[in-house]
Short mmCIF file of C-alpha atoms and ligand atoms in Angstrom, two decimals:
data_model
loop_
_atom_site.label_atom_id
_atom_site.label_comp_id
_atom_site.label_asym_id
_atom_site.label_seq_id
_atom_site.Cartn_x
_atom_site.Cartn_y
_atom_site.Cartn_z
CA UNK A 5 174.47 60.49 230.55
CA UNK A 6 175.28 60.12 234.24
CA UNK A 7 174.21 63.77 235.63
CA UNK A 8 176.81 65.41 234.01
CA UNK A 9 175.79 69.15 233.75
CA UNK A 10 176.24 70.70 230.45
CA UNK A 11 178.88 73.61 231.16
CA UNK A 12 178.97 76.08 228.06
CA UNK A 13 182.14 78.25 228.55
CA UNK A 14 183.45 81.45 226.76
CA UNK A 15 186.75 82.44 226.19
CA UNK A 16 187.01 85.99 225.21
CA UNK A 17 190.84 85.32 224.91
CA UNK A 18 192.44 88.82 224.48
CA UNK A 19 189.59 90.62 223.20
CA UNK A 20 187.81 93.44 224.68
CA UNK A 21 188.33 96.60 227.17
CA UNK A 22 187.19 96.74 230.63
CA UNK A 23 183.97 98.90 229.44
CA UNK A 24 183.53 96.23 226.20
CA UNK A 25 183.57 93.35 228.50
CA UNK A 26 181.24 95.53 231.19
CA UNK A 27 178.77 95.88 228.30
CA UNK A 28 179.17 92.09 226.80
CA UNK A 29 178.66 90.36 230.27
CA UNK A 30 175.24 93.15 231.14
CA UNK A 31 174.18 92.02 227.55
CA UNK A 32 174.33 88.36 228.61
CA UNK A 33 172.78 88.25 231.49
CA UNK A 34 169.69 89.74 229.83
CA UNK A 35 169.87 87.12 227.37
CA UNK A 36 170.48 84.17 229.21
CA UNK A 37 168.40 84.56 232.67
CA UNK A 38 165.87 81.88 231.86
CA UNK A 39 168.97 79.30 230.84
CA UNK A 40 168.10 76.79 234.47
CA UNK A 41 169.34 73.14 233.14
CA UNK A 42 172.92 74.78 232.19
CA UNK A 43 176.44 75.59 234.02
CA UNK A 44 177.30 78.86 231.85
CA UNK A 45 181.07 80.29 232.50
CA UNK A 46 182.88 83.43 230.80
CA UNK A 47 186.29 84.16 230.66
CA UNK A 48 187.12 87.63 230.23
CA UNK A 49 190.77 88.70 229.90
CA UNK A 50 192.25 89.75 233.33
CA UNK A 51 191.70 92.87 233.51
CA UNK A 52 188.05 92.91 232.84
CA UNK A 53 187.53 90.31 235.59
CA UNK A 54 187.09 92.31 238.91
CA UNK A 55 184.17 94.31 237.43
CA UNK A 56 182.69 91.85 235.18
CA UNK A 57 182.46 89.91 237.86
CA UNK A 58 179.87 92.52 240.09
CA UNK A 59 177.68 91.98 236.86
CA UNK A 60 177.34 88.31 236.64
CA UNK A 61 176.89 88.34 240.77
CA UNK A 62 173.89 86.79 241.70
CA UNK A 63 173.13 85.09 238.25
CA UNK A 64 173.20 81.84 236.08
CA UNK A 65 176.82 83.20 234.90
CA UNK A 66 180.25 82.00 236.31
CA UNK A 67 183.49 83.98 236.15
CA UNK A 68 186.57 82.41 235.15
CA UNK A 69 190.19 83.36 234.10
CA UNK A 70 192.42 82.19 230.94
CA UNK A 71 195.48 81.07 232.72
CA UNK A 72 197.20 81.43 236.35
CA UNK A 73 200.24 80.87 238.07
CA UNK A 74 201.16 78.44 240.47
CA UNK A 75 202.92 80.39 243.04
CA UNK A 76 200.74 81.63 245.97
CA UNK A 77 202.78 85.22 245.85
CA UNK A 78 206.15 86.37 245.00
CA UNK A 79 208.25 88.52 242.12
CA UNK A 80 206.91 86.79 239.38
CA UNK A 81 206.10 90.13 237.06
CA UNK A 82 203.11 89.67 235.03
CA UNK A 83 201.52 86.44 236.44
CA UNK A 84 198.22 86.17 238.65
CA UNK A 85 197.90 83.99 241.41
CA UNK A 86 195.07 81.74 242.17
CA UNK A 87 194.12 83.63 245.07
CA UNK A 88 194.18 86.88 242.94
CA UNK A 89 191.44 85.02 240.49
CA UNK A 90 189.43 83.91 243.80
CA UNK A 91 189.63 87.55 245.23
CA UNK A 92 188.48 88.37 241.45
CA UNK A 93 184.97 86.60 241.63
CA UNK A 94 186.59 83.77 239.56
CA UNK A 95 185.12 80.18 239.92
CA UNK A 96 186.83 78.67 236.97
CA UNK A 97 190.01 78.98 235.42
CA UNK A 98 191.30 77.47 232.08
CA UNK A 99 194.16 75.92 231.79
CA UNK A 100 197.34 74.67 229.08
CA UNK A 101 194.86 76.43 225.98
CA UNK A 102 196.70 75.16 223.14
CA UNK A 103 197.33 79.13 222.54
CA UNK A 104 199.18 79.11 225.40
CA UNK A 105 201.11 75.76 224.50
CA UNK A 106 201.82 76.85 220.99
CA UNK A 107 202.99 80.88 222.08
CA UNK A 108 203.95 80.75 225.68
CA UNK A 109 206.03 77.40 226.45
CA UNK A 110 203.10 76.07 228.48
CA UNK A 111 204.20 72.35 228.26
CA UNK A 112 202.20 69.00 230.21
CA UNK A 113 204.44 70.06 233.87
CA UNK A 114 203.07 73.34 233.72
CA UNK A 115 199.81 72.26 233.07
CA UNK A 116 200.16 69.94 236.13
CA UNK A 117 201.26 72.17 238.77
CA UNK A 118 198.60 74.71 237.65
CA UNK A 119 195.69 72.18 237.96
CA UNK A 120 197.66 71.49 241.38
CA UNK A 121 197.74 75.22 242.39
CA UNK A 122 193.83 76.05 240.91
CA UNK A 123 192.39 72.74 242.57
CA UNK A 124 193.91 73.61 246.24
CA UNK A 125 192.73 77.26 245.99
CA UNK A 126 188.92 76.00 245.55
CA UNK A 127 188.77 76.63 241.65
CA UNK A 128 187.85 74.16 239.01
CA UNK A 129 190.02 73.72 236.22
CA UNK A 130 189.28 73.43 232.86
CA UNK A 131 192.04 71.23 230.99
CA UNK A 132 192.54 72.01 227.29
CA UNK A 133 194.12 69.03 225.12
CA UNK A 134 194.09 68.50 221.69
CA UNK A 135 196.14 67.64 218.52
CA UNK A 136 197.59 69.77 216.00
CA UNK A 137 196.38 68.75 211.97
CA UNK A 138 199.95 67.01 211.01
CA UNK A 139 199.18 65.08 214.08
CA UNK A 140 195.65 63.92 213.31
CA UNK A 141 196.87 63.31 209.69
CA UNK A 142 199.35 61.04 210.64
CA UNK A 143 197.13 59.06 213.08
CA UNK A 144 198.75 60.79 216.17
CA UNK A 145 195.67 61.92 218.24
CA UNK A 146 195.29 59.14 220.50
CA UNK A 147 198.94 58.94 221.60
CA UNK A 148 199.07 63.14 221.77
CA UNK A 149 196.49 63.25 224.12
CA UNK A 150 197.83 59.67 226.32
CA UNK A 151 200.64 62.08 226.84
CA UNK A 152 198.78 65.30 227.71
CA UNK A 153 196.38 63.80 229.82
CA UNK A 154 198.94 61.30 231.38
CA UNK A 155 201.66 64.29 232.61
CA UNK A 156 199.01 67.03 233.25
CA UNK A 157 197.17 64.66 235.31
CA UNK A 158 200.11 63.04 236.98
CA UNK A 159 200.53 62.03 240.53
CA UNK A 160 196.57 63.26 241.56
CA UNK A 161 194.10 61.07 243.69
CA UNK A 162 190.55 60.77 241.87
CA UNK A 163 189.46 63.15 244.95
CA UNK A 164 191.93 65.80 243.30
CA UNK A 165 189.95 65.80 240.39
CA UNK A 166 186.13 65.38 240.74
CA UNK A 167 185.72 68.83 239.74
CA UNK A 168 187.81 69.54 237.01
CA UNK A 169 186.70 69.69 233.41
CA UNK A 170 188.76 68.58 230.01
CA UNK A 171 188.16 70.52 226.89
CA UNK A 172 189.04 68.29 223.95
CA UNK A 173 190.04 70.97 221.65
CA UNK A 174 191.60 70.14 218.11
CA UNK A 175 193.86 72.66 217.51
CA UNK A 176 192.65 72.83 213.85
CA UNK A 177 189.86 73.55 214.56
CA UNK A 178 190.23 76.35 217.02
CA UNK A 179 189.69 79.74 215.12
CA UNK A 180 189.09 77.82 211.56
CA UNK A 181 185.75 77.77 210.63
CA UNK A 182 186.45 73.89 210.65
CA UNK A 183 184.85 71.91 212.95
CA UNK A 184 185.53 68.46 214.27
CA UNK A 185 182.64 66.58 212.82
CA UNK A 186 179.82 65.52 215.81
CA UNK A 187 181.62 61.76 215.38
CA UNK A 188 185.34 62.58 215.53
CA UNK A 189 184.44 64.69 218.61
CA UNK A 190 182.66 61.69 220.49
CA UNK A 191 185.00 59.37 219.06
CA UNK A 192 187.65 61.30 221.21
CA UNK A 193 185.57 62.23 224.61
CA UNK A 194 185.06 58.74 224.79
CA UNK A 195 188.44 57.61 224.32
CA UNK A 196 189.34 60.40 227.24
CA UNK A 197 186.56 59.41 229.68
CA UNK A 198 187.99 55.42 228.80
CA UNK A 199 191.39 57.06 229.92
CA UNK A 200 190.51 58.61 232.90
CA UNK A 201 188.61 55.10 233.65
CA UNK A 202 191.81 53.72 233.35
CA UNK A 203 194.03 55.81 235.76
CA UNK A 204 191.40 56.98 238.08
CA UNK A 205 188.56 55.23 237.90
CA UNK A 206 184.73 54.44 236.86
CA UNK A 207 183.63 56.98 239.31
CA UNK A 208 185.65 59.78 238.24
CA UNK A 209 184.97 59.04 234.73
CA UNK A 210 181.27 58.98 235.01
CA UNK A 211 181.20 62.39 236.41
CA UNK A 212 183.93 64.06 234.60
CA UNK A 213 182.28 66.79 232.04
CA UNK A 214 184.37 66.57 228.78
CA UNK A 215 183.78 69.99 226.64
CA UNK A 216 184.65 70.06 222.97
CA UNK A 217 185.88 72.89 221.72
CA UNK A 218 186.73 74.29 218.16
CA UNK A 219 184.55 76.79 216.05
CA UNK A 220 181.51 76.03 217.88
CA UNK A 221 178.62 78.11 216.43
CA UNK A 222 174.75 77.83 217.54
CA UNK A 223 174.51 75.76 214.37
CA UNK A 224 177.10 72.81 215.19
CA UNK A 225 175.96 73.34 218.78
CA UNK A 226 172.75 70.70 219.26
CA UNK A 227 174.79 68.08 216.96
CA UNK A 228 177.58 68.39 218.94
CA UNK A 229 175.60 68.28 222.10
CA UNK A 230 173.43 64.73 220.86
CA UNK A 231 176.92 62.79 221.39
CA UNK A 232 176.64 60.68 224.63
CA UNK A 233 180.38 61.96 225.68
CA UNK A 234 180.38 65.72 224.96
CA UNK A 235 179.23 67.41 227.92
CA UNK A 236 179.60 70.92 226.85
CA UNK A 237 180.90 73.02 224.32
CA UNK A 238 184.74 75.86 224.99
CA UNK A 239 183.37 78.61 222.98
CA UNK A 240 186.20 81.47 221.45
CA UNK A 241 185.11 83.52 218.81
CA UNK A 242 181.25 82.91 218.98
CA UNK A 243 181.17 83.96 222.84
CA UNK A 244 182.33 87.09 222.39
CA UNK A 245 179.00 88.47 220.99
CA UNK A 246 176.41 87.95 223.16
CA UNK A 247 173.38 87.12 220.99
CA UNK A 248 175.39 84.16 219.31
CA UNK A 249 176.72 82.74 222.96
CA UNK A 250 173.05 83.23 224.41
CA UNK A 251 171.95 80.85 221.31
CA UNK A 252 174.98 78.49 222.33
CA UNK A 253 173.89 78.51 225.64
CA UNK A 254 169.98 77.70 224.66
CA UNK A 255 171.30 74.84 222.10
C1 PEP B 305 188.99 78.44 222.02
O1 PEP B 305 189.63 79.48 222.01
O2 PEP B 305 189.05 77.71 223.01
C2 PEP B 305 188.20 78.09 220.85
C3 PEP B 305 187.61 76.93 220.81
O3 PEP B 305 188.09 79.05 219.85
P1 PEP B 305 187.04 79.08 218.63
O4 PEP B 305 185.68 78.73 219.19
O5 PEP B 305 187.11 80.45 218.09
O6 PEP B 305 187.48 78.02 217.66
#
């Protein structure tokens, strides 16, 4: 391991009122104040983040959002610039979630611009990728993700990059029950780091933090941990009770 950081990161996706998210996140930082050898993020739906972010101030916890725009400002109803996340308390932000591929036409170009627009506003990006089950059954998940990673990380210097963070996230397993087994995760992260070798470099791949994500639970969590490549773990439904993230968190 080459000082990579574990980062454990929870995505609340579109779960929980302002006051439910208040209460999670005050929970949390209870349970997790001790946690010193671990980046910990939370991602709260949009809404919540302005005042969950005045109760993670100060502590082990990072904010971040589920998604952006790439505009700085303009009439694009709905959306949520990157400086509205930075003015939010937000640190990371997560990016092309294969939610957001599968229901909301996020495709590899809008994946790229948004690292683009997240990286020059000063947040780090977390990258999902990750193949669907017809795709790993017919021996597709190596040239899916060439493709992801190639067009989402098109036309960026190594420099662009050194803080961003891939989530390897199988899409069957996100939400399942099913995990990807400790081996088919590393078998992957490695593969990615090998890629990002490729276009950008041994220094870029060193440091880049690869998270796996899919039905993570504090039981798959130390397994999935031992593998030389995984770096961290995108947490959904387990993060959004506090006692099971905390247990993540202290895999
Ligand atoms: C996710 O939403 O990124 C995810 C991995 O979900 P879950 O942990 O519920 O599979």
């Amino acid at each position: 391991m080459d000082n990579r950081r574990p980062l454990i990161a929870g995505n609340w996706k579109m779960f929980k009122t302002c006051s439910e998210a208040v209460e999670t996140a005050e929970h949390l930082v209870k349970l997790v104040s001790a946690c010193a050898d671990v980046d910990i993020m939370i991602a709260p739906p949009f809404t919540a983040l302005a005042q969950v972010s005045e109760v993670v101030k100060g502590t082990c916890i990072s904010l971040g959002a589920q998604n952006l725009f790439w505009e700085t400002e303009g009439a694009y109803t709905g959306e949520i610039s990157p400086a509205m996340l930075v003015s939010s308390g937000c640190r990371y932000v997560i990016i092309g979630h294969s939610e957001r591929r599968q229901y909301f036409g996020e495709t590899d170009e809008s994946v790229n611009r948004k690292i683009r627009s997240a990286v020059s506003s000063g947040l780090v990006p977390v990258v999902c990728v990750g193949e669907s089950e017809k795709q790993r059954e017919l021996k597709e998940t190596f040239s899916v993700l060439d493709k992801q990673v190639k067009k989402g990380l098109d036309n960026f210097s190594p420099g662009d990059l050194n803080t961003l963070v891939m989530a390897y996230e199988p899409i069957w397993a996100i939400g399942t029950g099913k995990t990807a087994s400790a081996e088919q995760a590393q078998e992957v992260h490695e593969y990615l780091r090998a890629m990002i070798e490729k276009k950008f470099g041994n220094s870029l791949a060193k440091s880049m933090r690869i998270l796996y994500g899919g039905s993570v639970k504090p039981d798959n969590i130390a397994e999935l941990m031992s593998m030389a490549d995984v770096d961290g773990a995108l947490v959904g439904g387990a993060s959004l009770d506090p006692l099971t993230f905390s247990k993540i968190v202290q895999f």
